[in-house]
mmCIF file of C-alpha atoms and ligand atoms in Angstrom:
data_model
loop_
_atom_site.group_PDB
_atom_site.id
_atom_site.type_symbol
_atom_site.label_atom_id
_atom_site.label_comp_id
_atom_site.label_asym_id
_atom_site.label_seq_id
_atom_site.Cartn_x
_atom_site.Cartn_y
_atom_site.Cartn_z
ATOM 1 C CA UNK A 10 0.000 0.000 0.000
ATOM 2 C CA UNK A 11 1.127 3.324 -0.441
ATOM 3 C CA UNK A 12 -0.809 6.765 -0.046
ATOM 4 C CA UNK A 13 -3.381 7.338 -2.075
ATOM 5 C CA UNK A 14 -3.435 11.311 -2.750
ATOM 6 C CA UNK A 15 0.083 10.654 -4.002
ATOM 7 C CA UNK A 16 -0.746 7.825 -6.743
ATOM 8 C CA UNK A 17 -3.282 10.028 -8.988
ATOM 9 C CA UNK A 18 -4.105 9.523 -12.066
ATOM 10 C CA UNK A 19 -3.424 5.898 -11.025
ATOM 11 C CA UNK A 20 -2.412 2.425 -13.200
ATOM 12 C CA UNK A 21 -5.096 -0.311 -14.122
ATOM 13 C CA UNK A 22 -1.952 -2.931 -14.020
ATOM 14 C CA UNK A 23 -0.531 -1.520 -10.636
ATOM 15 C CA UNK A 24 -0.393 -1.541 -6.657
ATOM 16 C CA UNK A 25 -3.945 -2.184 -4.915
ATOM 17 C CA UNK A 26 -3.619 1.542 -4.133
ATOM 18 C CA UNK A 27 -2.507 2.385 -7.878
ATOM 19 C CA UNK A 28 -5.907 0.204 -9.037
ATOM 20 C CA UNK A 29 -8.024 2.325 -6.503
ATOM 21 C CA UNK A 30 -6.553 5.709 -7.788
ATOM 22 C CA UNK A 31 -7.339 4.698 -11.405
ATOM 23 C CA UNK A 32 -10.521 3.845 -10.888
ATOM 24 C CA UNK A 33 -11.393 6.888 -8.998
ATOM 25 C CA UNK A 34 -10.086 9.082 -11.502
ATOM 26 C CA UNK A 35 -11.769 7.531 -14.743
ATOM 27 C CA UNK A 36 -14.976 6.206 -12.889
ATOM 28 C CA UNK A 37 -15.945 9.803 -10.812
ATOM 29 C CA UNK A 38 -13.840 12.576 -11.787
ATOM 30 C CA UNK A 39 -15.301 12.413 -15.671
ATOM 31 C CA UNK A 40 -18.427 13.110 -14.185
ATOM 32 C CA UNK A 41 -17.712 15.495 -11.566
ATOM 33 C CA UNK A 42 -16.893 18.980 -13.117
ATOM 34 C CA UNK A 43 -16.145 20.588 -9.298
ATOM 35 C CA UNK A 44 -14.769 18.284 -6.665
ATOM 36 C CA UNK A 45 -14.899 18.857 -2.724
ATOM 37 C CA UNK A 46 -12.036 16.518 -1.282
ATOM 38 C CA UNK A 47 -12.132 15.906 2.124
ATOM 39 C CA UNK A 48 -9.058 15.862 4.661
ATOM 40 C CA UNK A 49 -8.597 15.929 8.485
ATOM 41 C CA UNK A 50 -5.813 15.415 10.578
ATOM 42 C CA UNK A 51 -6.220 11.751 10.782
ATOM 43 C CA UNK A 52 -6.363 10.590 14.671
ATOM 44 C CA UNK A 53 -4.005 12.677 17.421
ATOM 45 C CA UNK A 54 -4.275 15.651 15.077
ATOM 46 C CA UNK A 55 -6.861 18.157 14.281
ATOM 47 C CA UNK A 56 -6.999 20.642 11.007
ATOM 48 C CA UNK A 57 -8.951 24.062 10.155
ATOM 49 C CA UNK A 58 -7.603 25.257 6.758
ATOM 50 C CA UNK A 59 -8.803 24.892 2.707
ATOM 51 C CA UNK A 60 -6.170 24.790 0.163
ATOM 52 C CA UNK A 61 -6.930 27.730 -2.424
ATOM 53 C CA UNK A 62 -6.407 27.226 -5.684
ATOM 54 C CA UNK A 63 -7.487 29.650 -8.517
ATOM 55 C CA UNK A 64 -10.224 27.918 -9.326
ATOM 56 C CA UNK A 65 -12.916 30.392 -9.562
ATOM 57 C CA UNK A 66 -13.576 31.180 -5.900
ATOM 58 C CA UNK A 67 -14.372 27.947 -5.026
ATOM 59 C CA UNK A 68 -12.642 27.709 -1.538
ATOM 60 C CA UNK A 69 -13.336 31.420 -0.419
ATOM 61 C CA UNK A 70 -17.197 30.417 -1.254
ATOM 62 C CA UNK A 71 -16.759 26.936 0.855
ATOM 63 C CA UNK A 72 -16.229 29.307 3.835
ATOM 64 C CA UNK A 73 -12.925 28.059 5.710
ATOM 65 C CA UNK A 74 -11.328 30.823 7.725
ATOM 66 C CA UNK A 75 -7.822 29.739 6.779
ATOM 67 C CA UNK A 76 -7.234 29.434 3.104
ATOM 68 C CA UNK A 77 -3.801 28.221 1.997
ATOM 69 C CA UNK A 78 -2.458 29.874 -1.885
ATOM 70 C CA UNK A 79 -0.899 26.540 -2.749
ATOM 71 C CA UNK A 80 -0.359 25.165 -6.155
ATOM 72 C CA UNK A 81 -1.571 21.212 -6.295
ATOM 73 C CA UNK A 82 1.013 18.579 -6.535
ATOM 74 C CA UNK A 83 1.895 15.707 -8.814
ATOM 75 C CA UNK A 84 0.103 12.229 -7.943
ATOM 76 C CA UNK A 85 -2.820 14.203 -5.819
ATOM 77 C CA UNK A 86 -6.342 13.317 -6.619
ATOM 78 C CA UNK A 87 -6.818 17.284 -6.826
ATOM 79 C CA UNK A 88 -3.776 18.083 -8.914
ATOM 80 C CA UNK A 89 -4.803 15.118 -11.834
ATOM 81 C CA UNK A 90 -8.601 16.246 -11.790
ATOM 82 C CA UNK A 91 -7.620 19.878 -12.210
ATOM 83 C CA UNK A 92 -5.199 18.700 -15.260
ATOM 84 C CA UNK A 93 -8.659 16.807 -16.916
ATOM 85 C CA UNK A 94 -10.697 20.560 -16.384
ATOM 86 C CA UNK A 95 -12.313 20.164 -12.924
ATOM 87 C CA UNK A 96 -12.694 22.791 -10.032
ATOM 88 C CA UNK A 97 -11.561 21.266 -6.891
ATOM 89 C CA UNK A 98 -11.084 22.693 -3.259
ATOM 90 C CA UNK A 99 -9.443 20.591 -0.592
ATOM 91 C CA UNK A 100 -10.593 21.043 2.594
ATOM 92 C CA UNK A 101 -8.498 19.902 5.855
ATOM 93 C CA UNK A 102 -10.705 19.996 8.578
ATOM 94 C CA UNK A 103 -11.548 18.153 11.840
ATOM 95 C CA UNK A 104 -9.420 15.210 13.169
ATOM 96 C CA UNK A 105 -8.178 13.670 15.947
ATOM 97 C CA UNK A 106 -11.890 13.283 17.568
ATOM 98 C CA UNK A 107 -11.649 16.794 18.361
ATOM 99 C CA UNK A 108 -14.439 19.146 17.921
ATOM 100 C CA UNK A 109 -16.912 16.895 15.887
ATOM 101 C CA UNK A 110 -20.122 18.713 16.025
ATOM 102 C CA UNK A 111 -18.387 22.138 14.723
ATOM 103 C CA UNK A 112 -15.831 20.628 12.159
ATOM 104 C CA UNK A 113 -19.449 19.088 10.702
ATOM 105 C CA UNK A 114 -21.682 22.535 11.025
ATOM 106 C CA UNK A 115 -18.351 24.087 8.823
ATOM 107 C CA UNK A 116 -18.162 20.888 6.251
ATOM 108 C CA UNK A 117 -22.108 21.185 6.072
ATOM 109 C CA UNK A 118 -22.214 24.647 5.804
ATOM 110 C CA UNK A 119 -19.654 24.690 3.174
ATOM 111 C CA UNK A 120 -20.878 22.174 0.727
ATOM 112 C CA UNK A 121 -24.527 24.344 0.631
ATOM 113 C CA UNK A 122 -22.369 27.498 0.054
ATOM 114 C CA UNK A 123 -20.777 25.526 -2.967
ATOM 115 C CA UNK A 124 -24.095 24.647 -4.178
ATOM 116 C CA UNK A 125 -25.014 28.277 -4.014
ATOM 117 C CA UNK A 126 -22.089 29.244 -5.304
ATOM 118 C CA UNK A 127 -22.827 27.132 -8.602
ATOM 119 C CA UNK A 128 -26.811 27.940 -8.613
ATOM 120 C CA UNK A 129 -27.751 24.026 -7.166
ATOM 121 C CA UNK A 130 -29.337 25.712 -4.467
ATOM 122 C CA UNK A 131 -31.287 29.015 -3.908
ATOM 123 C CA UNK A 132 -29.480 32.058 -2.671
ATOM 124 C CA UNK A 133 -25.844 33.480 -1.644
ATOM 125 C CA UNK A 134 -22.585 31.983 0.052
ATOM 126 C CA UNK A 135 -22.403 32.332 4.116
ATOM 127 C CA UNK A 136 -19.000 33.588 4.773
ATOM 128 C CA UNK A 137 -17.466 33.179 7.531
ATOM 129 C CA UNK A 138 -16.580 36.096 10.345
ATOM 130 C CA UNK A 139 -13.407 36.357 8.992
ATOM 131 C CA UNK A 140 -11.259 34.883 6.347
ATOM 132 C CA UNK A 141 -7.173 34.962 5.370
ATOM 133 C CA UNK A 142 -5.018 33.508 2.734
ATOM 134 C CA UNK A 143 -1.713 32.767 3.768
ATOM 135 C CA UNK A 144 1.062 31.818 1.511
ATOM 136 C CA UNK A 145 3.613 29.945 3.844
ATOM 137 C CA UNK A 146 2.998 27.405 6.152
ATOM 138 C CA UNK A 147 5.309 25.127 8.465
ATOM 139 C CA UNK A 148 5.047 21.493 9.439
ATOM 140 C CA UNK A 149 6.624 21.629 12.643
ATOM 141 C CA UNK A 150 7.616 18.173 13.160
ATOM 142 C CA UNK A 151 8.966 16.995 16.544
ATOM 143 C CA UNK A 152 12.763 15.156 16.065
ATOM 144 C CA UNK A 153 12.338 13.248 19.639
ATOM 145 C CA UNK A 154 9.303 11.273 20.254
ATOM 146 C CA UNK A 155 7.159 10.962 24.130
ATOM 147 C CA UNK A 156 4.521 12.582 24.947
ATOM 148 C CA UNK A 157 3.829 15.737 23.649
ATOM 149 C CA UNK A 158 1.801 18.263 26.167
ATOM 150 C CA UNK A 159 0.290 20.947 23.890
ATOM 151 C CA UNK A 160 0.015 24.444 25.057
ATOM 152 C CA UNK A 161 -2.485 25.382 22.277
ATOM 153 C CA UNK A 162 -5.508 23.161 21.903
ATOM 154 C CA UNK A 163 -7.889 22.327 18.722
ATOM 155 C CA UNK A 164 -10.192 24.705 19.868
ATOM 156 C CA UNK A 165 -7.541 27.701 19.697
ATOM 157 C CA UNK A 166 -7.366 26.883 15.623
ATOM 158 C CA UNK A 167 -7.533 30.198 13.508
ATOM 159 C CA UNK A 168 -5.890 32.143 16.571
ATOM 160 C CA UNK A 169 -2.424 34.676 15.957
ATOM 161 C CA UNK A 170 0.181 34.058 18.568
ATOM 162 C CA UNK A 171 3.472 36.243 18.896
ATOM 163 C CA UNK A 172 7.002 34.900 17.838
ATOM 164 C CA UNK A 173 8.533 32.214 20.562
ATOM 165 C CA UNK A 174 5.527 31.234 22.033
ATOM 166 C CA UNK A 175 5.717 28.009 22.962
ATOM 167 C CA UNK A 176 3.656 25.873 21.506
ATOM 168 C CA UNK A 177 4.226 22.643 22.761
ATOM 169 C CA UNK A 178 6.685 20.413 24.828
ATOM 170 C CA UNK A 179 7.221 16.694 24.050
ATOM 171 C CA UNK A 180 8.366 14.781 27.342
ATOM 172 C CA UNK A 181 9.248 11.161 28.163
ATOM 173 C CA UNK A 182 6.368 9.119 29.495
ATOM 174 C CA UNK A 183 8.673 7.448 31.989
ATOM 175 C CA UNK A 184 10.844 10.579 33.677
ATOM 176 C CA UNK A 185 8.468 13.502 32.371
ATOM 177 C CA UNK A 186 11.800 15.141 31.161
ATOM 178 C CA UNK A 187 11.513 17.811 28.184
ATOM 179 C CA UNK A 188 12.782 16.165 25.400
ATOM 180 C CA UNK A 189 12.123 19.432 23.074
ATOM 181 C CA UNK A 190 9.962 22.543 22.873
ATOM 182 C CA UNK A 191 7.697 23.672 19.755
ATOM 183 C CA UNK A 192 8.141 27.143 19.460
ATOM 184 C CA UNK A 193 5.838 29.122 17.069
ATOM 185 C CA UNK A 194 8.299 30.771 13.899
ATOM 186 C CA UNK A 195 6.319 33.854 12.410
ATOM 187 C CA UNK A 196 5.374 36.623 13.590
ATOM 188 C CA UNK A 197 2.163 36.466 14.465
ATOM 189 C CA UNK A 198 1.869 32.780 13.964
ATOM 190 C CA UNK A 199 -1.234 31.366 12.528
ATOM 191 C CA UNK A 200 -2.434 28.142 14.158
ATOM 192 C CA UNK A 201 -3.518 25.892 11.326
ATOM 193 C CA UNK A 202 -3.177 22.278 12.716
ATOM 194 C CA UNK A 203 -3.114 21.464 16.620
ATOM 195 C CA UNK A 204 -3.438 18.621 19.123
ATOM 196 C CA UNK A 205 -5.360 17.797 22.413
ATOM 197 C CA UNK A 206 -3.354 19.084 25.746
ATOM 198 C CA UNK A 207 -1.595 15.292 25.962
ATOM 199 C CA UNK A 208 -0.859 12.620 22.666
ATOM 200 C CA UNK A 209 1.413 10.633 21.835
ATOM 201 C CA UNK A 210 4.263 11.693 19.179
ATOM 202 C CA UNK A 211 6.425 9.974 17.291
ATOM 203 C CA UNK A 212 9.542 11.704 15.382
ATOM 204 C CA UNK A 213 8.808 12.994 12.449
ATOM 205 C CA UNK A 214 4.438 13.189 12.656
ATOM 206 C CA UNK A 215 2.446 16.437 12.698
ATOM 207 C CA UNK A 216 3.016 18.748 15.817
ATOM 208 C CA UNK A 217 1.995 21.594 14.876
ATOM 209 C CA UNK A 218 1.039 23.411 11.261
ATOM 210 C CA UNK A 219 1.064 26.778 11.347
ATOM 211 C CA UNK A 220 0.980 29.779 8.618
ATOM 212 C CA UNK A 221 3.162 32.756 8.943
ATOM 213 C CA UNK A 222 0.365 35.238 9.490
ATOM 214 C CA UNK A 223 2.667 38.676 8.328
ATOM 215 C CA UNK A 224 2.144 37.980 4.826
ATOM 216 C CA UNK A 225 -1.443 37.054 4.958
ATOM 217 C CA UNK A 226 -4.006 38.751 3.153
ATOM 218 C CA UNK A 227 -7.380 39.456 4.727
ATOM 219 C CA UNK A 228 -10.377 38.465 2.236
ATOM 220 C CA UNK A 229 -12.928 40.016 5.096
HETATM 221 ZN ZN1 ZN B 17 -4.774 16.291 3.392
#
């Protein structure tokens, strides 16, 4: 098996994975001429962003406060249906059994705003409060592994914090030592990806994401 958002447009003749990706892509995406594609931060993380893509307002309509200027990349479900003429948005939102009930209001809410957005459904696009599109954003990826005692919860998603707060510790589970301290990079830093106050981490996995909030531009 390998990951699936990286195997796009896929190989009849390939990897189980491979197979699946083909069939997606030449069984749906013919038929789908704007595609909503679904993320979270799987299970110890949780995610509040869209990626933006010019692709006709599509993820400023869908509503998420955080909207990422990215271009897609190669093997993604979103970068091979853009190359065959679909409008896609990927949202990244919810995870890590955090915050169900809202992460589903937003989804919810954003998929009628779509609709409205493309004349399915009767009148305008609820925006959100406030909305921002950053163009940089760090994966801040722990290098020991323990438990990692977060500082900044899910529920703080969307907030600006100043330069060298910390974000996070990651201690043993057997001494409670600090191993290391997450520190947030930008001034302000944008909190895009979060966990609850105590998970597990392992080197390398999501920590933090956050987007350098002093060269993002408001949308309202
Ligand atoms: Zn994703």
């Amino acid at each position: 098996m390998t990951d699936l958002n990286r195997s796009f447009p896929g190989n009849p003749d390939g990897t189980l994975t491979q197979q699946l990706a083909h069939a997606l892509h030449n069984l749906l995406v013919p038929r789908c001429p704007t595609i909503l594609d679904f993320h979270s931060g799987g299970n110890l993380a949780t995610v509040s962003y869209c990626y933006r893509f010019d692709d006709g307002g599509l993820a400023e309509a869908f509503g998420c406060e955080v909207l990422y200027g990215a271009s897609s990349y190669q093997g993604s479900l979103s970068h091979a249906a853009r190359a065959a003429g679909a409008k896609v948005a990927v949202l990244e939102l919810g995870g890590g059994q955090q915050r169900n009930a809202h992460f589903l209001e937003v989804g919810l809410r954003g998929i009628e705003n779509v609709m409205k957005l493309l004349g399915m459904l009767d009148g305008e696009p609820q925006p959100p409060a406030w909305q921002i599109v950053v163009d940089e954003m760090r994966i801040m990826r722990p290098h020991r592994g323990g438990l990692m005692l977060s500082t900044f919860g899910p529920d703080r998603l969307g907030e600006q914090v100043a330069r060298g707060t910390q974000l996070a510790r990651i201690v043993s589970p057997y001494t409670f030592e600090v191993l290391e301290e997450l520190v947030a990079p930008f001034d302000p830093t944008v909190l895009v990806l979060g966990r609850d106050e105590v998970t597990k981490v392992e080197v390398g996995d999501y920590g933090f994401m956050v987007a350098n909030g002093a060269t993002a531009r408001i949308v309202r």
